[in-house]
Short mmCIF file of C-alpha atoms and ligand atoms in Angstrom, two decimals:
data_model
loop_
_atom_site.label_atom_id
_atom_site.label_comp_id
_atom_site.label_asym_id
_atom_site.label_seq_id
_atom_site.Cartn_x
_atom_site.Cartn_y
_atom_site.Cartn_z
CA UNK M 229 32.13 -27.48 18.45
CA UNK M 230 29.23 -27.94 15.63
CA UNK M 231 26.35 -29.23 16.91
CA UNK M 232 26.25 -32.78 16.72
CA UNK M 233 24.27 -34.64 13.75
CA UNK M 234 23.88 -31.38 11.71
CA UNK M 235 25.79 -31.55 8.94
CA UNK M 236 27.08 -28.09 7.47
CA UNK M 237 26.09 -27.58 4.03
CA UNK M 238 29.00 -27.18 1.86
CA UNK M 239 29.21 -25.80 -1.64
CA UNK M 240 32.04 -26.35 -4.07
CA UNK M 241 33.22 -24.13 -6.35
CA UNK M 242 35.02 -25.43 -9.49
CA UNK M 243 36.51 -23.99 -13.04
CA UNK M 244 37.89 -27.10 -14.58
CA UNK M 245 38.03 -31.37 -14.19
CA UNK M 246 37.27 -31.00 -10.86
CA UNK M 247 39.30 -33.59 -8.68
CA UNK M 248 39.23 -32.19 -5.26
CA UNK M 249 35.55 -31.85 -5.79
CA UNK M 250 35.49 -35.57 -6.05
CA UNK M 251 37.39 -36.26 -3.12
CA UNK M 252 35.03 -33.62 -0.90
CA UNK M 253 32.29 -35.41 -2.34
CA UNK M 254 33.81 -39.06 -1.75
CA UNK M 255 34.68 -38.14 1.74
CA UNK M 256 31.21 -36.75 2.62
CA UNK M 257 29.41 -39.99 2.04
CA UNK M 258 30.66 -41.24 5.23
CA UNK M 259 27.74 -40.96 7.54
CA UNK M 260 30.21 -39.76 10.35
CA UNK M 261 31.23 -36.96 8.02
CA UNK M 262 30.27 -33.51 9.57
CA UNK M 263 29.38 -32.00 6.07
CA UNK M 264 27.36 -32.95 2.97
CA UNK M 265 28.30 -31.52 -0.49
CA UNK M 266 24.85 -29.77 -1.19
CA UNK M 267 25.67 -27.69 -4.24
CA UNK M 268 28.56 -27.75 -6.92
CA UNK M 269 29.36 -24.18 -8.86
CA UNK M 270 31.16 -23.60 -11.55
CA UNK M 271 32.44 -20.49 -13.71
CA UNK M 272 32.43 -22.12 -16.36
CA UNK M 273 29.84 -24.32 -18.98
CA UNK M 274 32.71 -26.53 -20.12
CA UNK M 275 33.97 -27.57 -16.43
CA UNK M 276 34.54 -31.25 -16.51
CA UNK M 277 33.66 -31.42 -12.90
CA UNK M 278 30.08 -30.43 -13.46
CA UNK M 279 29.57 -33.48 -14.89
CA UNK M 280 31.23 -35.48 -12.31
CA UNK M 281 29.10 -33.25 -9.86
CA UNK M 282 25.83 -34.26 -12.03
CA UNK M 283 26.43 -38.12 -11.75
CA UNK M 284 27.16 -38.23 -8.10
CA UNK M 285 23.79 -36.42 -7.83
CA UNK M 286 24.82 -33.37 -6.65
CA UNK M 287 22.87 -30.29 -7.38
CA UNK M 288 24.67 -27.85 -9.53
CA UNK M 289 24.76 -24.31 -11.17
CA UNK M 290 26.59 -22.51 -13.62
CA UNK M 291 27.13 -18.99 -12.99
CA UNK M 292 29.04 -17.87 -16.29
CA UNK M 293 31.32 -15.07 -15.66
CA UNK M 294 31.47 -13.76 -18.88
CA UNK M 295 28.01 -13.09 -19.21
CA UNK M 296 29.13 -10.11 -16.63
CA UNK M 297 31.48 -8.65 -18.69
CA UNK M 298 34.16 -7.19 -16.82
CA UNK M 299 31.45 -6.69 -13.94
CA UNK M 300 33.34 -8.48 -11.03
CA UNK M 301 30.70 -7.19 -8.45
CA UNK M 302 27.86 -8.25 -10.46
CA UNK M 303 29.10 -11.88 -10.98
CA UNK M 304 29.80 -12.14 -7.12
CA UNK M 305 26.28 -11.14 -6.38
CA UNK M 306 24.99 -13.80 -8.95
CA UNK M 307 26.83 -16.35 -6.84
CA UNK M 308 26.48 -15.01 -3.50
CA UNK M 309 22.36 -15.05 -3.68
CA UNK M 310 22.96 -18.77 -5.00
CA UNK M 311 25.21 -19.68 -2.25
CA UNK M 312 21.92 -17.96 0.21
CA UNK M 313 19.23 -19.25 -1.12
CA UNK M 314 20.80 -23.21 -0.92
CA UNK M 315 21.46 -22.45 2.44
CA UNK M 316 25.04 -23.02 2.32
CA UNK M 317 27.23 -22.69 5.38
CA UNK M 318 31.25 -22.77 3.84
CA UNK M 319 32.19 -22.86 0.58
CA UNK M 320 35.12 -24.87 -0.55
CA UNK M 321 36.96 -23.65 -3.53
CA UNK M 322 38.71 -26.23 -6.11
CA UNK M 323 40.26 -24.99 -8.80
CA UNK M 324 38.18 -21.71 -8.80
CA UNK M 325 39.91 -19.48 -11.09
CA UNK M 326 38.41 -16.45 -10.61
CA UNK M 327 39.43 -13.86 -8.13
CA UNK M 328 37.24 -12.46 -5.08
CA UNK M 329 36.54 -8.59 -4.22
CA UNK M 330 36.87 -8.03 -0.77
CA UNK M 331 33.36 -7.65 -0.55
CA UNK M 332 33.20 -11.62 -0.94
CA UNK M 333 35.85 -12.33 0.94
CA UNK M 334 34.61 -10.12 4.14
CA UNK M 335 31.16 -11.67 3.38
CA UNK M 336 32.16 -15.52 3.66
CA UNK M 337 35.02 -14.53 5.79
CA UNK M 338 36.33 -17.81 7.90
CA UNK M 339 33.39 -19.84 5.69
CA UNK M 340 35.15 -19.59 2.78
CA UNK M 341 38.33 -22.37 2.27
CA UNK M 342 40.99 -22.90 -0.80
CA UNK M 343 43.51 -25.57 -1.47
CA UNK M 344 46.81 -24.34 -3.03
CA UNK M 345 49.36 -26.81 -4.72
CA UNK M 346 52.09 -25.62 -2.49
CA UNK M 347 53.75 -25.27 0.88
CA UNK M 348 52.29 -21.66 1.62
CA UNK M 349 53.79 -19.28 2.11
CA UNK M 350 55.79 -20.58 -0.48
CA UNK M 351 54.92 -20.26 -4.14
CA UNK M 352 51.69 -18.32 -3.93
CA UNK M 353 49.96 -17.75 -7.26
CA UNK M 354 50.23 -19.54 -10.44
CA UNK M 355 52.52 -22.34 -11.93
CA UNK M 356 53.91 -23.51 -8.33
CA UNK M 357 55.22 -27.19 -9.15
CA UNK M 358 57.33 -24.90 -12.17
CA UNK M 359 58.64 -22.85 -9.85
CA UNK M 360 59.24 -25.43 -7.14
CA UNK M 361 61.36 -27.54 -9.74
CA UNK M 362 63.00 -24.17 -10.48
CA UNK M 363 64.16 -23.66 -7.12
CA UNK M 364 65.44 -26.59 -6.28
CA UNK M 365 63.29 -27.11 -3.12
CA UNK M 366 63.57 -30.35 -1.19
CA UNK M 367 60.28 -30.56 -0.91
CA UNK M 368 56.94 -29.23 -1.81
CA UNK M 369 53.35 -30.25 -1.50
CA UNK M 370 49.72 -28.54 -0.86
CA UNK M 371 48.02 -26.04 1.52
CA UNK M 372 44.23 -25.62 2.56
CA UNK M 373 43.79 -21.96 4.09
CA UNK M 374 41.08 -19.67 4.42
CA UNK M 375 40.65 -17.54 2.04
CA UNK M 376 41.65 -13.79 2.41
CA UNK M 377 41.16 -10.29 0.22
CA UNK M 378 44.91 -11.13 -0.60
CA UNK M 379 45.59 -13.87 -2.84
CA UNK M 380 47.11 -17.69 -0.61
CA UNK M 381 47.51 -15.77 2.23
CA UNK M 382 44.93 -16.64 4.47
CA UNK M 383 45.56 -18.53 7.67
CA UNK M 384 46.66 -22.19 6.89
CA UNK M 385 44.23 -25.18 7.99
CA UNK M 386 45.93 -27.86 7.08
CA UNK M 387 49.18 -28.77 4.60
CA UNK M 388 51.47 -31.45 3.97
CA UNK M 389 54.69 -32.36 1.53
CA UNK M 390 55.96 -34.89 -0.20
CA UNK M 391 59.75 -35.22 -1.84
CA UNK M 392 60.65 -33.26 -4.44
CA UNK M 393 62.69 -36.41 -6.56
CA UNK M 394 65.13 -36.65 -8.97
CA UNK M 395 63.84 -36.33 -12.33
CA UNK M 396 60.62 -34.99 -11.36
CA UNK M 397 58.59 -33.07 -14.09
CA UNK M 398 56.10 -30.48 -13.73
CA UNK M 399 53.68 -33.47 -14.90
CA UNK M 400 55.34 -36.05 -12.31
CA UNK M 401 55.49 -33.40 -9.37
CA UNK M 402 51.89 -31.96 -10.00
CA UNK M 403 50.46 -35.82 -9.60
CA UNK M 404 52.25 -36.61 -6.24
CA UNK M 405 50.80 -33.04 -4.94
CA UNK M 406 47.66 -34.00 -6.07
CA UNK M 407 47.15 -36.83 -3.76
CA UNK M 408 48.38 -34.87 -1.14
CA UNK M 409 45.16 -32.04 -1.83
CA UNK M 410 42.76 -35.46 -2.35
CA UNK M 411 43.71 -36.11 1.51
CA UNK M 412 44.21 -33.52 3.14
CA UNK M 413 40.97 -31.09 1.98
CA UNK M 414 38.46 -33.67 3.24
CA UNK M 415 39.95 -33.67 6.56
CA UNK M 416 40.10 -29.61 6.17
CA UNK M 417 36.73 -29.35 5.35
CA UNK M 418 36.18 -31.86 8.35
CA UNK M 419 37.83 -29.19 11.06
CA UNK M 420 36.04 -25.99 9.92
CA UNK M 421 32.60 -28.23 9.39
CA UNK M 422 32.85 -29.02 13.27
CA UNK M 423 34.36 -26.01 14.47
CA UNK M 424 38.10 -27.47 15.42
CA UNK M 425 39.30 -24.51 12.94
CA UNK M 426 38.83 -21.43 13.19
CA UNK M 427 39.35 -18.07 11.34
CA UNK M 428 41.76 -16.23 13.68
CA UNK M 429 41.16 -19.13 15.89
CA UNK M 430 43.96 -21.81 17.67
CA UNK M 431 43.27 -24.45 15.55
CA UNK M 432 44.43 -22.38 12.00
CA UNK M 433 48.00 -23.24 12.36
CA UNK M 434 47.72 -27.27 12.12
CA UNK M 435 50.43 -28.62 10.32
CA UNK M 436 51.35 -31.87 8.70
CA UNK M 437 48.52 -33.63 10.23
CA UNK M 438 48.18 -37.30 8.14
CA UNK M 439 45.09 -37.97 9.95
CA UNK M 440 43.92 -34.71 12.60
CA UNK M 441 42.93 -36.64 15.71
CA UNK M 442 39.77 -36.47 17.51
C1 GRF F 867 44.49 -28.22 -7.99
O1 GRF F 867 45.84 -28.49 -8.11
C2 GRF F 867 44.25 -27.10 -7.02
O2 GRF F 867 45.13 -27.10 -5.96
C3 GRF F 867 44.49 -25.89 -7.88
O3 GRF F 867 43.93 -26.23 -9.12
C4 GRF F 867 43.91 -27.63 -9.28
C5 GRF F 867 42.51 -28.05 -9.50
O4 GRF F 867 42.40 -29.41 -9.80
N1 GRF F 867 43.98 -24.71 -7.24
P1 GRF F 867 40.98 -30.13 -9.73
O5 GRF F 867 40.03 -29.32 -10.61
O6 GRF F 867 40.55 -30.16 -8.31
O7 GRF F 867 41.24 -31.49 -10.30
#
């Protein structure tokens, strides 16, 4: 268990409007909460989220890929010496769209969390609620895992599902996910933060937890 009262500094890493940053940030204001949002990242200048980031008063960079080139190691350094010299202790991506080397990966290994917008190990990659409409699944939802060298297939945290309804759009699905990621990467975060996840650990396979218990 994390030692009580210390809070694990968490950093965020974002690429676009940044609503699961929000929610990390929203749940992290309650003083029970075992982690504070110290730093928000993004890849990208025109990330709506770094705004959002800004006016909750929450420090933030902008490490631009493409002033790397096509120098993946470089840009991973860039961030990685941010990441040490805020002190951060697990980094949360949301809607980070850049992939890791596994120099990263091994370096944060078991500090280092993603959400997916799917029931993993279903529909890893891109353009999941298309694909779930295409298959016809009962039901999909979202997945928080740690991340590995290979992409969404790290060992799960936490996920959850909703219906799949009649009807549903990629637009209609995507929004009834979304609330699913809002709740269930705040209580994610909350596991790893006090040490009731672990990488490799018992606590990885939790499943369909509305509320993990205490
Ligand atoms: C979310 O659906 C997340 O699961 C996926 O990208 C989207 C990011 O949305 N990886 P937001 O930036 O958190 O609003």
């Amino acid at each position: 268990m994390a030692e009580p009262g210390v809070k694990k500094r968490v950093a965020i890493l974002i690429s676009g409007r940044g609503s699961n940053m929000a929610a990390l940030i929203d749940a992290a204001k309650a003083p029970d909460y075992p982690a504070e949002i110290a730093l928000v990242v993004s890849n990208r200048p025109d990330a709506a989220g770094l705004q959002r980031a800004r006016q909750a008063g929450i420090a933030t960079a902008l490490i631009d890929h493409r002033s790397f080139g096509d120098d993946r190691a470089a840009f991973e350094r860039a961030l990685d010496a941010e990441l040490t010299a805020q002190h951060i202790d697990l980094v949360c991506l949301a809607g980070f769209m850049r992939l890791f080397t596994p120099w990263f990966v091994t370096r944060w290994s078991g500090r280092l969390l993603n959400i997916h917008p799917a029931l993993l190990p279903q529909f890893k990659g891109l353009h999941t609620h298309r694909r779930a409409l295409e298959a016809r699944v009962s039901r999909h939802g979202a997945t928080v895992h740690f991340v590995v060298a290979e992409t969404d297939a790290g060992p799960i945290i936490l996920q959850d599902s909703v219906p799949v309804l009649e009807g549903d759009t990629e637009a209609t699905l995507a929004a009834r996910v979304l609330e699913v990621e809002h709740r269930i990467y705040p209580q994610a975060l909350r596991l790893v933060a006090e040490g009731r996840a672990t990488f490799g650990g018992e606590g990885t396979a939790r499943s369909g937890l509305a509320s993990p218990g205490h």
